[in-house]
GROMACS .gro file of C-alpha atoms in nm:
model
  427
    1MET     CA    1   3.928  -0.630  -1.458
    2ARG     CA    2   3.820  -0.384  -1.187
    3PHE     CA    3   3.456  -0.469  -1.246
    4LEU     CA    4   3.527  -0.841  -1.235
    5LEU     CA    5   3.711  -0.803  -0.906
    6ALA     CA    6   3.421  -0.607  -0.760
    7LEU     CA    7   3.168  -0.856  -0.887
    8ALA     CA    8   3.365  -1.144  -0.744
    9ALA     CA    9   3.390  -0.972  -0.408
   10CYS     CA   10   3.015  -0.908  -0.405
   11LEU     CA   11   2.934  -1.266  -0.488
   12LEU     CA   12   3.169  -1.399  -0.221
   13ALA     CA   13   3.072  -1.163   0.058
   14ALA     CA   14   2.707  -1.082  -0.004
   15PRO     CA   15   2.406  -1.296   0.081
   16THR     CA   16   2.237  -1.490  -0.196
   17SER     CA   17   1.966  -1.228  -0.228
   18TRP     CA   18   1.982  -0.878  -0.087
   19THR     CA   19   1.830  -0.536  -0.135
   20LEU     CA   20   1.981  -0.216   0.000
   21SER     CA   21   1.771   0.045   0.167
   22LEU     CA   22   1.886   0.343   0.364
   23TYR     CA   23   1.613   0.255   0.608
   24GLY     CA   24   1.613  -0.122   0.608
   25PHE     CA   25   1.826  -0.404   0.482
   26ASN     CA   26   1.671  -0.741   0.425
   27GLN     CA   27   1.571  -0.973   0.150
   28VAL     CA   28   1.299  -0.898  -0.099
   29LYS     CA   29   1.293  -1.241  -0.252
   30TYR     CA   30   1.195  -1.244  -0.617
   31LEU     CA   31   0.901  -1.485  -0.643
   32GLU     CA   32   0.965  -1.623  -0.989
   33ASN     CA   33   0.667  -1.859  -0.998
   34LEU     CA   34   0.421  -1.644  -0.808
   35ASP     CA   35   0.059  -1.727  -0.893
   36LEU     CA   36  -0.203  -1.512  -0.723
   37LYS     CA   37  -0.461  -1.498  -1.000
   38LEU     CA   38  -0.803  -1.473  -0.836
   39ALA     CA   39  -1.120  -1.643  -0.947
   40LYS     CA   40  -1.361  -1.356  -1.009
   41SER     CA   41  -1.732  -1.341  -1.078
   42SER     CA   42  -1.860  -1.193  -1.401
   43ASP     CA   43  -1.961  -0.877  -1.215
   44GLN     CA   44  -1.611  -0.843  -1.070
   45GLN     CA   45  -1.455  -0.896  -1.412
   46GLN     CA   46  -1.651  -0.600  -1.547
   47GLN     CA   47  -1.560  -0.366  -1.263
   48GLN     CA   48  -1.307  -0.092  -1.326
   49LEU     CA   49  -0.996  -0.158  -1.120
   50SER     CA   50  -0.860   0.120  -0.902
   51PRO     CA   51  -0.528   0.226  -1.060
   52VAL     CA   52  -0.225   0.186  -0.835
   53ILE     CA   53   0.066   0.420  -0.768
   54LEU     CA   54   0.365   0.255  -0.598
   55VAL     CA   55   0.549   0.489  -0.361
   56PRO     CA   56   0.887   0.347  -0.247
   57GLY     CA   57   1.059   0.383   0.086
   58ASP     CA   58   1.400   0.518   0.181
   59GLY     CA   59   1.642   0.367  -0.070
   60GLY     CA   60   1.366   0.238  -0.297
   61SER     CA   61   1.430   0.472  -0.591
   62ARG     CA   62   1.713   0.451  -0.843
   63ILE     CA   63   1.961   0.737  -0.855
   64ASP     CA   64   2.168   0.848  -1.153
   65ALA     CA   65   2.470   1.076  -1.115
   66ASN     CA   66   2.685   1.286  -1.346
   67LEU     CA   67   3.016   1.425  -1.225
   68ASP     CA   68   3.189   1.752  -1.303
   69LYS     CA   69   3.395   1.805  -0.990
   70SER     CA   70   3.682   2.046  -0.950
   71ALA     CA   71   3.867   1.790  -0.741
   72ALA     CA   72   3.830   1.431  -0.626
   73ASP     CA   73   4.006   1.199  -0.386
   74PHE     CA   74   4.271   0.964  -0.519
   75GLY     CA   75   4.110   0.679  -0.712
   76CYS     CA   76   3.778   0.861  -0.760
   77TYR     CA   77   3.642   0.989  -1.088
   78ARG     CA   78   3.628   1.367  -1.118
   79LYS     CA   79   3.421   1.387  -1.438
   80THR     CA   80   3.186   1.160  -1.627
   81ASP     CA   81   3.058   1.202  -1.982
   82GLN     CA   82   2.705   1.094  -1.899
   83PHE     CA   83   2.475   0.988  -1.618
   84TYR     CA   84   2.549   0.654  -1.455
   85ASP     CA   85   2.359   0.452  -1.197
   86ILE     CA   86   2.491   0.520  -0.849
   87TRP     CA   87   2.203   0.365  -0.653
   88LEU     CA   88   2.175   0.073  -0.660
   89ASN     CA   89   2.523  -0.008  -0.787
   90LYS     CA   90   2.686  -0.287  -0.590
   91GLU     CA   91   3.021  -0.244  -0.765
   92GLN     CA   92   3.061   0.097  -0.602
   93LEU     CA   93   3.015  -0.053  -0.256
   94ALA     CA   94   3.347  -0.233  -0.295
   95PRO     CA   95   3.603  -0.120  -0.035
   96TRP     CA   96   3.812   0.060  -0.298
   97ASP     CA   97   3.512   0.253  -0.436
   98ILE     CA   98   3.282   0.317  -0.142
   99ASP     CA   99   3.446   0.644  -0.031
  100CYS     CA  100   3.390   0.786  -0.380
  101TRP     CA  101   3.031   0.660  -0.374
  102SER     CA  102   2.969   0.817  -0.035
  103ASP     CA  103   3.109   1.155  -0.136
  104ASN     CA  104   2.903   1.162  -0.454
  105LEU     CA  105   2.575   1.077  -0.277
  106ARG     CA  106   2.614   1.294   0.032
  107LEU     CA  107   2.424   1.617   0.086
  108VAL     CA  108   2.563   1.951   0.205
  109TYR     CA  109   2.358   2.146   0.460
  110ASN     CA  110   2.331   2.526   0.450
  111ASN     CA  111   2.249   2.665   0.794
  112VAL     CA  112   2.128   2.994   0.644
  113THR     CA  113   1.886   2.865   0.382
  114ARG     CA  114   1.801   2.559   0.599
  115LYS     CA  115   1.831   2.346   0.286
  116THR     CA  116   2.065   2.080   0.153
  117SER     CA  117   2.232   2.053  -0.186
  118ASN     CA  118   2.417   1.781  -0.371
  119SER     CA  119   2.787   1.728  -0.322
  120PRO     CA  120   2.974   2.000  -0.520
  121GLY     CA  121   3.009   1.909  -0.886
  122VAL     CA  122   2.754   1.626  -0.869
  123THR     CA  123   2.427   1.631  -1.060
  124ILE     CA  124   2.166   1.383  -0.938
  125ARG     CA  125   1.846   1.262  -1.103
  126PHE     CA  126   1.580   1.007  -1.014
  127PRO     CA  127   1.471   0.828  -1.332
  128GLY     CA  128   1.137   0.674  -1.414
  129TRP     CA  129   0.874   0.910  -1.275
  130GLY     CA  130   0.532   0.766  -1.351
  131TYR     CA  131   0.666   0.424  -1.446
  132SER     CA  132   0.668   0.125  -1.214
  133GLU     CA  133   0.981  -0.042  -1.353
  134THR     CA  134   1.226   0.173  -1.157
  135VAL     CA  135   1.055   0.090  -0.826
  136GLU     CA  136   0.997  -0.275  -0.913
  137TRP     CA  137   1.372  -0.324  -0.960
  138ILE     CA  138   1.634  -0.107  -0.790
  139ASP     CA  139   1.905  -0.225  -1.031
  140THR     CA  140   1.877  -0.158  -1.404
  141SER     CA  141   1.986  -0.516  -1.474
  142HIS     CA  142   1.668  -0.658  -1.316
  143ALA     CA  143   1.886  -0.904  -1.128
  144ALA     CA  144   1.686  -1.098  -0.873
  145VAL     CA  145   1.897  -0.944  -0.596
  146SER     CA  146   1.745  -0.601  -0.670
  147ALA     CA  147   1.378  -0.699  -0.650
  148TYR     CA  148   1.156  -0.442  -0.477
  149TYR     CA  149   0.791  -0.391  -0.581
  150VAL     CA  150   0.810  -0.647  -0.864
  151ASN     CA  151   0.627  -0.927  -0.681
  152LEU     CA  152   0.328  -0.706  -0.610
  153ALA     CA  153   0.327  -0.566  -0.963
  154ASN     CA  154   0.336  -0.917  -1.111
  155ALA     CA  155   0.047  -1.025  -0.892
  156LEU     CA  156  -0.156  -0.723  -1.002
  157VAL     CA  157  -0.083  -0.794  -1.370
  158GLN     CA  158  -0.213  -1.148  -1.319
  159ASN     CA  159  -0.542  -0.992  -1.211
  160GLY     CA  160  -0.606  -0.744  -1.489
  161TYR     CA  161  -0.370  -0.457  -1.416
  162HIS     CA  162  -0.141  -0.306  -1.681
  163ARG     CA  163   0.200  -0.147  -1.630
  164GLY     CA  164   0.215   0.211  -1.747
  165VAL     CA  165  -0.162   0.246  -1.730
  166SER     CA  166  -0.306   0.113  -1.404
  167ILE     CA  167   0.029   0.045  -1.235
  168ARG     CA  168   0.243   0.357  -1.193
  169GLY     CA  169   0.550   0.447  -0.991
  170ALA     CA  170   0.653   0.756  -0.792
  171PRO     CA  171   1.030   0.753  -0.726
  172TYR     CA  172   1.168   1.052  -0.537
  173ASP     CA  173   1.475   1.189  -0.359
  174PHE     CA  174   1.459   0.974  -0.049
  175ARG     CA  175   1.756   1.159   0.100
  176LYS     CA  176   1.538   1.459   0.171
  177ALA     CA  177   1.249   1.526   0.407
  178PRO     CA  178   0.914   1.691   0.328
  179ASN     CA  179   1.041   2.036   0.422
  180GLU     CA  180   1.275   2.029   0.121
  181ASP     CA  181   1.115   1.802  -0.138
  182ILE     CA  182   0.865   2.062  -0.255
  183HIS     CA  183   0.839   1.910  -0.603
  184PHE     CA  184   0.712   1.571  -0.484
  185PRO     CA  185   0.359   1.690  -0.387
  186ILE     CA  186   0.320   1.878  -0.715
  187LYS     CA  187   0.431   1.581  -0.925
  188MET     CA  188   0.217   1.344  -0.719
  189ARG     CA  189  -0.094   1.548  -0.776
  190PHE     CA  190  -0.045   1.549  -1.154
  191LEU     CA  191   0.039   1.177  -1.159
  192ILE     CA  192  -0.272   1.089  -0.959
  193GLU     CA  193  -0.494   1.306  -1.178
  194GLU     CA  194  -0.344   1.151  -1.492
  195ALA     CA  195  -0.395   0.796  -1.360
  196TYR     CA  196  -0.750   0.887  -1.263
  197ILE     CA  197  -0.833   1.015  -1.612
  198ILE     CA  198  -0.673   0.740  -1.823
  199ASN     CA  199  -0.845   0.476  -1.609
  200ASN     CA  200  -1.197   0.603  -1.684
  201ASN     CA  201  -1.211   0.853  -1.399
  202THR     CA  202  -1.143   0.587  -1.137
  203PRO     CA  203  -1.007   0.688  -0.794
  204VAL     CA  204  -0.646   0.585  -0.731
  205THR     CA  205  -0.497   0.352  -0.469
  206LEU     CA  206  -0.167   0.465  -0.321
  207ILE     CA  207   0.057   0.177  -0.209
  208VAL     CA  208   0.335   0.304   0.014
  209HIS     CA  209   0.628   0.126   0.176
  210SER     CA  210   0.828   0.236   0.482
  211TYR     CA  211   0.936   0.602   0.445
  212GLY     CA  212   0.692   0.633   0.156
  213GLY     CA  213   0.417   0.639   0.419
  214PRO     CA  214   0.520   0.963   0.594
  215MET     CA  215   0.606   1.123   0.260
  216THR     CA  216   0.262   1.039   0.122
  217LEU     CA  217   0.090   1.149   0.442
  218ASN     CA  218   0.251   1.490   0.407
  219PHE     CA  219   0.126   1.508   0.048
  220LEU     CA  220  -0.229   1.419   0.152
  221HIS     CA  221  -0.223   1.686   0.422
  222GLN     CA  222  -0.172   1.944   0.146
  223MET     CA  223  -0.468   1.831  -0.064
  224SER     CA  224  -0.825   1.949  -0.008
  225GLN     CA  225  -1.081   1.697   0.115
  226GLU     CA  226  -1.285   1.757  -0.200
  227TRP     CA  227  -0.985   1.665  -0.417
  228LYS     CA  228  -0.911   1.353  -0.211
  229ASP     CA  229  -1.272   1.238  -0.219
  230LYS     CA  230  -1.265   1.256  -0.598
  231HIS     CA  231  -0.921   1.117  -0.680
  232ILE     CA  232  -0.814   0.881  -0.398
  233LYS     CA  233  -0.971   0.542  -0.332
  234ARG     CA  234  -0.742   0.444  -0.044
  235MET     CA  235  -0.387   0.425   0.084
  236ILE     CA  236  -0.232   0.084   0.151
  237SER     CA  237   0.067   0.104   0.382
  238LEU     CA  238   0.324  -0.175   0.388
  239ALA     CA  239   0.556  -0.151   0.692
  240GLY     CA  240   0.495   0.221   0.725
  241ALA     CA  241   0.764   0.400   0.928
  242TRP     CA  242   0.502   0.638   1.066
  243GLY     CA  243   0.684   0.732   1.385
  244GLY     CA  244   1.046   0.674   1.290
  245SER     CA  245   1.273   0.412   1.444
  246VAL     CA  246   1.551   0.368   1.697
  247LYS     CA  247   1.756   0.229   1.408
  248SER     CA  248   1.808   0.589   1.296
  249MET     CA  249   2.004   0.652   1.615
  250LYS     CA  250   2.211   0.342   1.547
  251VAL     CA  251   2.302   0.481   1.204
  252TYR     CA  252   2.399   0.816   1.357
  253THR     CA  253   2.623   0.653   1.618
  254ILE     CA  254   2.794   0.357   1.452
  255GLY     CA  255   2.694   0.376   1.087
  256GLU     CA  256   2.548   0.106   0.865
  257ASP     CA  257   2.696  -0.189   0.681
  258PHE     CA  258   2.359  -0.328   0.563
  259SER     CA  259   2.432  -0.645   0.762
  260ASN     CA  260   2.710  -0.725   0.518
  261THR     CA  261   3.073  -0.755   0.625
  262PHE     CA  262   3.178  -0.658   0.271
  263VAL     CA  263   3.042  -0.304   0.316
  264LEU     CA  264   3.246  -0.051   0.518
  265SER     CA  265   3.016   0.125   0.765
  266THR     CA  266   3.205   0.454   0.803
  267PRO     CA  267   3.159   0.584   0.444
  268VAL     CA  268   2.794   0.480   0.456
  269LYS     CA  269   2.755   0.667   0.785
  270LYS     CA  270   2.908   0.979   0.628
  271MET     CA  271   2.652   0.974   0.350
  272LEU     CA  272   2.347   0.880   0.557
  273THR     CA  273   2.405   1.129   0.836
  274SER     CA  274   2.410   1.411   0.578
  275THR     CA  275   2.048   1.339   0.482
  276PRO     CA  276   1.746   1.516   0.638
  277SER     CA  277   1.541   1.198   0.591
  278LEU     CA  278   1.745   1.031   0.865
  279ALA     CA  279   1.659   1.315   1.105
  280TYR     CA  280   1.295   1.288   1.000
  281LEU     CA  281   1.299   0.918   1.093
  282MET     CA  282   1.422   0.966   1.448
  283PRO     CA  283   1.184   0.813   1.707
  284SER     CA  284   0.884   1.044   1.728
  285PRO     CA  285   0.788   1.202   2.062
  286LEU     CA  286   0.430   1.121   1.963
  287PHE     CA  287   0.491   0.747   1.994
  288TRP     CA  288   0.778   0.712   2.241
  289LYS     CA  289   0.713   0.798   2.605
  290PRO     CA  290   0.919   1.088   2.744
  291ASP     CA  291   1.083   0.859   3.001
  292GLN     CA  292   1.157   0.574   2.758
  293VAL     CA  293   1.533   0.533   2.734
  294LEU     CA  294   1.670   0.513   2.379
  295ILE     CA  295   2.041   0.530   2.464
  296SER     CA  296   2.206   0.459   2.797
  297THR     CA  297   2.566   0.540   2.894
  298ALA     CA  298   2.757   0.530   3.220
  299SER     CA  299   2.688   0.899   3.280
  300ARG     CA  300   2.339   0.958   3.143
  301SER     CA  301   2.043   0.838   2.940
  302TYR     CA  302   1.886   0.982   2.626
  303THR     CA  303   1.514   0.998   2.551
  304VAL     CA  304   1.307   1.174   2.284
  305ASN     CA  305   1.347   1.490   2.493
  306ASP     CA  306   1.726   1.479   2.469
  307TYR     CA  307   1.792   1.501   2.098
  308GLN     CA  308   1.993   1.822   2.116
  309ALA     CA  309   2.226   1.660   2.368
  310PHE     CA  310   2.236   1.347   2.153
  311TYR     CA  311   2.351   1.537   1.844
  312GLU     CA  312   2.607   1.722   2.056
  313GLY     CA  313   2.729   1.390   2.192
  314ILE     CA  314   2.797   1.256   1.843
  315ASN     CA  315   2.946   1.590   1.732
  316HIS     CA  316   2.688   1.644   1.461
  317PRO     CA  317   2.543   1.995   1.508
  318GLU     CA  318   2.399   1.995   1.156
  319GLY     CA  319   2.193   1.691   1.249
  320TRP     CA  320   2.025   1.891   1.523
  321GLU     CA  321   1.957   2.175   1.280
  322MET     CA  322   1.802   1.931   1.032
  323TYR     CA  323   1.592   1.778   1.308
  324LYS     CA  324   1.458   2.122   1.402
  325ASP     CA  325   1.370   2.177   1.035
  326VAL     CA  326   1.163   1.857   1.013
  327MET     CA  327   1.010   1.875   1.362
  328PRO     CA  328   0.684   2.043   1.246
  329TYR     CA  329   0.627   1.757   1.001
  330ILE     CA  330   0.694   1.495   1.268
  331GLN     CA  331   0.449   1.662   1.504
  332ASP     CA  332   0.168   1.677   1.246
  333PHE     CA  333   0.022   1.327   1.252
  334SER     CA  334  -0.332   1.431   1.168
  335PRO     CA  335  -0.533   1.174   0.968
  336PRO     CA  336  -0.489   1.161   0.590
  337GLY     CA  337  -0.857   1.194   0.505
  338VAL     CA  338  -0.863   0.878   0.290
  339GLU     CA  339  -0.927   0.511   0.360
  340VAL     CA  340  -0.620   0.347   0.513
  341GLN     CA  341  -0.521  -0.018   0.505
  342CYS     CA  342  -0.216  -0.056   0.727
  343TYR     CA  343  -0.021  -0.383   0.689
  344TYR     CA  344   0.290  -0.446   0.897
  345GLY     CA  345   0.507  -0.718   1.048
  346SER     CA  346   0.586  -0.801   1.409
  347ASP     CA  347   0.774  -1.044   1.633
  348VAL     CA  348   1.109  -0.970   1.467
  349ASN     CA  349   1.400  -0.852   1.683
  350THR     CA  350   1.424  -0.477   1.638
  351ILE     CA  351   1.667  -0.235   1.804
  352GLU     CA  352   1.488  -0.074   2.098
  353ARG     CA  353   1.780   0.077   2.285
  354LEU     CA  354   2.156   0.126   2.253
  355ASP     CA  355   2.350   0.038   2.568
  356TYR     CA  356   2.701   0.184   2.607
  357GLY     CA  357   2.761   0.002   2.935
  358SER     CA  358   3.048   0.156   3.133
  359SER     CA  359   3.132   0.406   2.856
  360SER     CA  360   3.014   0.765   2.855
  361ASP     CA  361   3.135   0.828   2.501
  362LEU     CA  362   2.884   0.797   2.215
  363THR     CA  363   3.171   0.731   1.975
  364ASP     CA  364   3.223   0.387   2.131
  365THR     CA  365   3.034   0.082   2.005
  366PRO     CA  366   2.710   0.015   2.194
  367THR     CA  367   2.531  -0.313   2.256
  368PRO     CA  368   2.186  -0.321   2.092
  369VAL     CA  369   1.890  -0.414   2.310
  370PHE     CA  370   1.606  -0.561   2.108
  371GLY     CA  371   1.230  -0.532   2.126
  372ASP     CA  372   0.930  -0.594   1.901
  373GLY     CA  373   0.899  -0.469   1.545
  374ASP     CA  374   0.976  -0.580   1.190
  375GLY     CA  375   1.354  -0.582   1.223
  376THR     CA  376   1.386  -0.218   1.119
  377VAL     CA  377   1.086  -0.022   1.247
  378ASN     CA  378   0.965  -0.051   1.606
  379LEU     CA  379   0.614  -0.178   1.670
  380GLN     CA  380   0.477   0.148   1.813
  381SER     CA  381   0.579   0.322   1.489
  382LEU     CA  382   0.429   0.054   1.264
  383GLU     CA  383   0.104   0.063   1.461
  384ALA     CA  384   0.083   0.442   1.470
  385CYS     CA  385  -0.175   0.443   1.189
  386GLN     CA  386  -0.428   0.306   1.439
  387MET     CA  387  -0.431   0.650   1.600
  388TRP     CA  388  -0.647   0.765   1.309
  389ILE     CA  389  -0.928   0.525   1.399
  390GLY     CA  390  -1.217   0.747   1.504
  391GLN     CA  391  -1.037   1.063   1.391
  392GLN     CA  392  -1.167   1.052   1.034
  393GLU     CA  393  -1.482   0.935   0.860
  394GLN     CA  394  -1.293   0.706   0.624
  395LEU     CA  395  -1.209   0.348   0.720
  396VAL     CA  396  -0.879   0.278   0.897
  397ASN     CA  397  -0.784  -0.088   0.922
  398ALA     CA  398  -0.462  -0.235   1.066
  399THR     CA  399  -0.342  -0.591   1.000
  400LYS     CA  400  -0.039  -0.746   1.168
  401TYR     CA  401   0.166  -1.025   1.007
  402PRO     CA  402   0.385  -1.205   1.262
  403LYS     CA  403   0.744  -1.267   1.149
  404ALA     CA  404   0.709  -1.047   0.838
  405ASP     CA  405   1.021  -0.830   0.829
  406HIS     CA  406   1.056  -0.480   0.692
  407MET     CA  407   1.163  -0.568   0.339
  408GLY     CA  408   1.039  -0.926   0.335
  409ILE     CA  409   0.682  -0.801   0.362
  410LEU     CA  410   0.710  -0.724  -0.011
  411ALA     CA  411   0.761  -1.095  -0.079
  412ASN     CA  412   0.520  -1.225   0.184
  413VAL     CA  413   0.259  -1.426  -0.007
  414ASP     CA  414  -0.008  -1.368   0.260
  415VAL     CA  415   0.041  -0.994   0.239
  416LEU     CA  416   0.047  -0.995  -0.142
  417ARG     CA  417  -0.268  -1.205  -0.153
  418ASP     CA  418  -0.451  -0.970   0.084
  419VAL     CA  419  -0.349  -0.664  -0.119
  420VAL     CA  420  -0.449  -0.824  -0.449
  421THR     CA  421  -0.778  -0.947  -0.307
  422LEU     CA  422  -0.858  -0.596  -0.186
  423LEU     CA  423  -0.770  -0.441  -0.521
  424ALA     CA  424  -0.855  -0.696  -0.786
  425GLY     CA  425  -1.158  -0.816  -0.595
  426GLY     CA  426  -1.320  -0.484  -0.673
  427LYS     CA  427  -1.354  -0.379  -0.311
   0.00000   0.00000   0.00000
């Protein structure tokens, strides 16, 4: 009965199609009748296709949890007999479950080790490494509402690609930033080398979305140029959050309800603000001017040079510590040393500033002031990849798609067609 009540509440309160992301909430419409099969010449048909690795953004990987807690709040499970899916699990976002969900997904920061750990008594895993299925669909049910990379994967299959062979997936702990996720670069290297070998020694194309862009950039910075020249064909970025976003500050201040009145924002805020990835996605001083106001109150303004005061103002000292931990990674925006195709949306209202009006208290509710972007990431962050033009020998190309939003870009037929043409066309 509890499940039926939760399901009914979801169906009544949620949009027809929705996908959750810690760093973006919008539709990824499942294109059931998508047909992007290209007409190819005989020479193109004989060419070896560059294998693809799909790297998801923040919230784009499934999470399983197993509980063995010494204590739990009233109504929350203390122990489970096996792993269960906690992300994405819409049932647990119900008002009577969301506090349990938040406590089980949150991280705990240690100011001595400068690292985070899972909530006490919670074991977390990210299933499906190397397989695309877990990043094509965020929900194990494959319900249309959980579509993610599936449209792109289907389009690639129509043009000669094969799941498990030339289409691979790289899910990871999107709660963490590069300073902590030391296993991701190691696993990525082995996955790329494996894909290279089983596809007749063909260089790999990395397709990255949102937060997957900065994570992959950090990985590429650790690889030698000789290794990249041999194993990497290119990186295709879809809505890359290269320089962070003002939306991160909105999450810190008022939380996140994923644009859904059914979801309580306070428990989500508790979970999200415990994650180093949110600190990593603060607006970068490399792409925001030092005098550009991000938050305005009756008593003062906040810019990229005022983050310590900002974290003090929201009473989140651990956030400032996490920001200091990730600052070296934010400041290193050197080119990746591989070909880059940077696709992103524009002309969608995107939070540019938070205005507190006559209030001086950051705990009040601000009025958002909007600017250009894709609805989640600001334009200067999306366009940051253009900085690499002329800084590396490899091609850097940026293509803007007006009105393509942050998640909708994964269901934008023009974008999908351009990606498929680049890949399946043998270019």
